Amino acid sequence: MNVIETKDLCKNYDELKAVNKLNLNVRQGEVYGLLGPNGSGKTTTIKMLTGLILASTGSASILGHKIPSKLVLNDIGYMPQETAIYLENTVHENIQLFGEIYGLTKAEIKVREVELLDFVDLSHRRNSIASTLSGGMKHRLSLACAMIHRPKLLFLDEPTVGVDPELRALFWEYFEKMAADNITVLITTHYMDEANNCTRVGLMKEGELIAEDEPHLLMESTGTKTLEEAFLALARRCD
Amino acid sequence: MNMRRTLAFTKRSLMQFRHDKRTLAFVLIMPLVMMLVFGYAFGGDPKDLDIAIINDDMGMTTPTGMELSFADAIIGNLDDETYVIHYYDDWDTAKLDLQEAEVWAIFAFPANFTSNMFMNFAMNGTETSIIEVDIDDSNPNLAGSLMQGLQDALVETQEELMIQLNIPPDAAPMSVQTSKEYGDAMEIEFIDYFAPGIVSYSIIMVTVMISIILFVGERREGTLQRLLVSPASESEIVIGYAMAFGVIGLLQSIVILSAAILVFDINIAGSVFLALFVIIILAIGHQGLGLLLSSAAKNELQAIQFIPLIVFPSVLLAGLFWPVQSIPRILQPLAHIIPLKYGIDAERSIMLRGWGVAEVWPELTILILFAILTLSATIILLKKRQ
């Protein structure tokens, strides 16, 4: 079953085609990586899929609902590029706020908070003000906030930017755990090396999806040893 | 609208203030500081004002042999805390010093001052004693105080003389005039008049400033995008914020009104609760304005550029220092579109005149409409997707 389907999705800003005729199919339970350099249209794609901006032309559906739709908002989680947490509130207050936004009961929030803080290893900082956390901890808290309501589909926009290698590895472990729980993850990144962990990747260049497949198949088809080399080979073919 | 979610936003904002002690201090102490600074700067009675006195009064000896000089008596009754008296021999020198701002006023008593006064007073004459007055008009409030002081001294002297000369209290008043008149001196002190304005002004200034900065932060930090992708509606987000600022406005007004009462001994003639309610509505409306303006700013630096846009017209045109009627006619229509004007008018009427809802409802309605307008516009703007 496809959790995300787009058909000729476009976003134009005046003359600029930020996303051009994007046809994307993301299956349930996979970690799908949207790869590409800065300005290739990854964030614009996520913003259209989450309903933050409207598509210029084309259509898309999320979890079977044509978007934009309020019906999907309870089932999706979103972690923007920015840390997107309330820095002057405590870790607990951040979790609690998002729990209440998603309509969890007090008891549910309590249980979920313990699970999530354990999951992102922040239990010992529960009462800390978020601004006092390290950069990596803030990212982990941000991820926990996006997961509070057990979303079926998680959009993660460059979650590993500015994150040290150790934490990045940890994040990928999280994502694999989520996929194991049948949560679909759409992740954007411009770190080609870490995209090897994705179930499938879509390579974007100048707003267009130039290739899509499992990482090892993309490398095989281009006769390259890394995803970066595969991307460069595919990009050259398009030029 | 889901009330639990709305309250969650309110609670979160209030908790933020609780943790961020510096911002909380700014929000609560800034209006207080403004109140104290403005209060002391403008509210106290003027002191040590240099004045020129030309006393040519020859005085007189009454038929009973009593030596009289009304001018000396009036000068003696001038409040020595308010005035620093400099004696001059002639008008021209005094006038020169007035023009050079060496003195604030000239009070000149003519040679026949006492005799005219006595003739009029005791012998039912028709002569009028005139104190020649000239005043530095550069500060109308000060000019008013100087004239008020002279009037007080005059009244006190008259009362003393009536006792001294055995004149019954119901006798015709002494005919003394000043050559210059300043409208009826206010019964209330200037601080009483000024306090309702400064309470309203300081709260809107802090509210606009904080709400613009906080909401720009929401956009920059990505929390707003996250909320817009959640089931929370735009109304819940905005109303949640508004309620938090309502609570903050309440705390601010309690602090500032307490200071006004305790420090400046201000009398609130009307309902304190109504005065507080007006301030809360004013704060909520301006919080909405702050949110609205924040959407036009990309960062905090751009955001604070809006502050003077709100502050200066409000200070100058909303009737904070002087009545709207006294500003140039061409600018008066502008005053009527400044919401603070209605806040100040309502607060003044409640605090000074003791008016209730029945009288201040027009101002209150305008403030409520302003709050609804700014909050609705913010909600519509948030709903709008590119």
PDB file of C-alpha atoms in Angstrom, chain B residues 26-134:
ATOM      1  CA  PHE B  26      10.587  43.072  31.840  1.00  0.00           C
ATOM      2  CA  VAL B  27       6.877  42.504  31.373  1.00  0.00           C
ATOM      3  CA  LEU B  28       6.012  43.324  34.972  1.00  0.00           C
ATOM      4  CA  ILE B  29       8.675  45.830  35.938  1.00  0.00           C
ATOM      5  CA  MET B  30       8.908  47.862  32.740  1.00  0.00           C
ATOM      6  CA  PRO B  31       5.396  49.347  33.093  1.00  0.00           C
ATOM      7  CA  LEU B  32       6.151  49.973  36.751  1.00  0.00           C
ATOM      8  CA  VAL B  33       9.385  51.787  35.907  1.00  0.00           C
ATOM      9  CA  MET B  34       7.566  53.840  33.287  1.00  0.00           C
ATOM     10  CA  MET B  35       4.867  54.684  35.782  1.00  0.00           C
ATOM     11  CA  LEU B  36       7.410  55.759  38.390  1.00  0.00           C
ATOM     12  CA  VAL B  37       9.565  57.720  35.966  1.00  0.00           C
ATOM     13  CA  PHE B  38       6.647  59.487  34.330  1.00  0.00           C
ATOM     14  CA  GLY B  39       4.926  59.916  37.652  1.00  0.00           C
ATOM     15  CA  TYR B  40       7.886  61.568  39.324  1.00  0.00           C
ATOM     16  CA  ALA B  41       8.886  63.510  36.248  1.00  0.00           C
ATOM     17  CA  PHE B  42       5.453  64.938  35.553  1.00  0.00           C
ATOM     18  CA  GLY B  43       3.319  64.203  38.530  1.00  0.00           C
ATOM     19  CA  GLY B  44       4.917  65.988  41.445  1.00  0.00           C
ATOM     20  CA  ASP B  45       4.293  69.617  42.269  1.00  0.00           C
ATOM     21  CA  PRO B  46       6.899  71.787  40.612  1.00  0.00           C
ATOM     22  CA  LYS B  47       9.550  73.009  43.017  1.00  0.00           C
ATOM     23  CA  ASP B  48      12.113  75.821  43.162  1.00  0.00           C
ATOM     24  CA  LEU B  49      10.793  77.828  40.251  1.00  0.00           C
ATOM     25  CA  ASP B  50      12.613  81.129  39.878  1.00  0.00           C
ATOM     26  CA  ILE B  51      10.260  84.073  39.601  1.00  0.00           C
ATOM     27  CA  ALA B  52      10.724  87.811  39.324  1.00  0.00           C
ATOM     28  CA  ILE B  53       8.805  90.075  41.679  1.00  0.00           C
ATOM     29  CA  ILE B  54       8.521  93.791  41.186  1.00  0.00           C
ATOM     30  CA  ASN B  55       6.979  95.222  44.286  1.00  0.00           C
ATOM     31  CA  ASP B  56       6.115  98.898  43.784  1.00  0.00           C
ATOM     32  CA  ASP B  57       3.243  98.733  46.243  1.00  0.00           C
ATOM     33  CA  MET B  58       3.392 101.784  48.483  1.00  0.00           C
ATOM     34  CA  GLY B  59       1.103 100.227  51.034  1.00  0.00           C
ATOM     35  CA  MET B  60      -1.136 102.395  53.156  1.00  0.00           C
ATOM     36  CA  THR B  61      -2.125 103.300  56.659  1.00  0.00           C
ATOM     37  CA  THR B  62      -5.732 102.568  57.496  1.00  0.00           C
ATOM     38  CA  PRO B  63      -7.950 105.160  59.255  1.00  0.00           C
ATOM     39  CA  THR B  64      -7.373 103.126  62.400  1.00  0.00           C
ATOM     40  CA  GLY B  65      -3.635 103.565  61.994  1.00  0.00           C
ATOM     41  CA  MET B  66      -2.831 100.087  60.789  1.00  0.00           C
ATOM     42  CA  GLU B  67       0.105  99.766  58.344  1.00  0.00           C
ATOM     43  CA  LEU B  68      -0.932  97.626  55.396  1.00  0.00           C
ATOM     44  CA  SER B  69       0.876  96.170  52.387  1.00  0.00           C
ATOM     45  CA  PHE B  70      -1.214  93.618  50.556  1.00  0.00           C
ATOM     46  CA  ALA B  71       1.603  92.949  48.123  1.00  0.00           C
ATOM     47  CA  ASP B  72       3.986  91.994  50.961  1.00  0.00           C
ATOM     48  CA  ALA B  73       1.292  89.766  52.425  1.00  0.00           C
ATOM     49  CA  ILE B  74       0.666  87.985  49.133  1.00  0.00           C
ATOM     50  CA  ILE B  75       4.407  87.560  48.487  1.00  0.00           C
ATOM     51  CA  GLY B  76       4.783  86.213  51.997  1.00  0.00           C
ATOM     52  CA  ASN B  77       2.061  83.664  51.292  1.00  0.00           C
ATOM     53  CA  LEU B  78       3.645  82.387  48.100  1.00  0.00           C
ATOM     54  CA  ASP B  79       4.668  78.802  48.736  1.00  0.00           C
ATOM     55  CA  ASP B  80       8.391  78.876  49.394  1.00  0.00           C
ATOM     56  CA  GLU B  81       8.805  75.302  48.112  1.00  0.00           C
ATOM     57  CA  THR B  82       7.385  76.244  44.740  1.00  0.00           C
ATOM     58  CA  TYR B  83       8.908  79.652  44.220  1.00  0.00           C
ATOM     59  CA  VAL B  84      12.396  81.083  44.480  1.00  0.00           C
ATOM     60  CA  ILE B  85      11.765  84.805  44.581  1.00  0.00           C
ATOM     61  CA  HIS B  86      14.069  87.322  42.928  1.00  0.00           C
ATOM     62  CA  TYR B  87      13.183  90.989  43.415  1.00  0.00           C
ATOM     63  CA  TYR B  88      13.512  93.338  40.480  1.00  0.00           C
ATOM     64  CA  ASP B  89      13.227  97.113  40.333  1.00  0.00           C
ATOM     65  CA  ASP B  90      11.792  97.486  36.884  1.00  0.00           C
ATOM     66  CA  TRP B  91       9.718  95.536  34.399  1.00  0.00           C
ATOM     67  CA  ASP B  92      12.210  95.714  31.519  1.00  0.00           C
ATOM     68  CA  THR B  93      15.026  93.976  33.364  1.00  0.00           C
ATOM     69  CA  ALA B  94      12.634  91.319  34.612  1.00  0.00           C
ATOM     70  CA  LYS B  95      11.249  90.848  31.114  1.00  0.00           C
ATOM     71  CA  LEU B  96      14.765  90.398  29.729  1.00  0.00           C
ATOM     72  CA  ASP B  97      15.438  87.660  32.285  1.00  0.00           C
ATOM     73  CA  LEU B  98      12.099  86.040  31.431  1.00  0.00           C
ATOM     74  CA  GLN B  99      13.028  85.972  27.765  1.00  0.00           C
ATOM     75  CA  GLU B 100      16.380  84.451  28.619  1.00  0.00           C
ATOM     76  CA  ALA B 101      14.650  81.823  30.772  1.00  0.00           C
ATOM     77  CA  GLU B 102      16.346  83.061  33.935  1.00  0.00           C
ATOM     78  CA  VAL B 103      12.921  83.277  35.557  1.00  0.00           C
ATOM     79  CA  TRP B 104       9.640  81.479  34.820  1.00  0.00           C
ATOM     80  CA  ALA B 105       7.328  84.369  35.612  1.00  0.00           C
ATOM     81  CA  ILE B 106       7.058  88.011  36.579  1.00  0.00           C
ATOM     82  CA  PHE B 107       4.583  89.158  39.204  1.00  0.00           C
ATOM     83  CA  ALA B 108       4.457  92.932  39.443  1.00  0.00           C
ATOM     84  CA  PHE B 109       2.510  94.826  42.110  1.00  0.00           C
ATOM     85  CA  PRO B 110       1.705  98.453  41.212  1.00  0.00           C
ATOM     86  CA  ALA B 111       2.179 101.376  43.616  1.00  0.00           C
ATOM     87  CA  ASN B 112      -1.542 101.721  44.344  1.00  0.00           C
ATOM     88  CA  PHE B 113      -2.099  97.997  44.801  1.00  0.00           C
ATOM     89  CA  THR B 114      -2.903  98.120  48.514  1.00  0.00           C
ATOM     90  CA  SER B 115      -4.814 101.379  48.419  1.00  0.00           C
ATOM     91  CA  ASN B 116      -7.016 100.274  45.541  1.00  0.00           C
ATOM     92  CA  MET B 117      -7.630  96.979  47.190  1.00  0.00           C
ATOM     93  CA  PHE B 118      -8.472  98.583  50.499  1.00  0.00           C
ATOM     94  CA  MET B 119     -10.749 101.172  48.922  1.00  0.00           C
ATOM     95  CA  ASN B 120     -12.584  98.504  47.089  1.00  0.00           C
ATOM     96  CA  PHE B 121     -12.681  96.085  49.930  1.00  0.00           C
ATOM     97  CA  ALA B 122     -13.390  98.179  52.977  1.00  0.00           C
ATOM     98  CA  MET B 123     -14.973 101.274  51.488  1.00  0.00           C
ATOM     99  CA  ASN B 124     -17.002  99.627  48.721  1.00  0.00           C
ATOM    100  CA  GLY B 125     -14.941 101.338  46.019  1.00  0.00           C
ATOM    101  CA  THR B 126     -14.854 100.308  42.428  1.00  0.00           C
ATOM    102  CA  GLU B 127     -11.120 100.322  41.848  1.00  0.00           C
ATOM    103  CA  THR B 128      -9.499  97.105  40.922  1.00  0.00           C
ATOM    104  CA  SER B 129      -6.041  96.033  42.005  1.00  0.00           C
ATOM    105  CA  ILE B 130      -4.178  94.342  39.256  1.00  0.00           C
ATOM    106  CA  ILE B 131      -1.144  92.123  39.582  1.00  0.00           C
ATOM    107  CA  GLU B 132       0.736  92.357  36.329  1.00  0.00           C
ATOM    108  CA  VAL B 133       1.795  88.899  35.287  1.00  0.00           C
ATOM    109  CA  ASP B 134       3.960  87.607  32.513  1.00  0.00           C
TER     110      ASP B 134
END
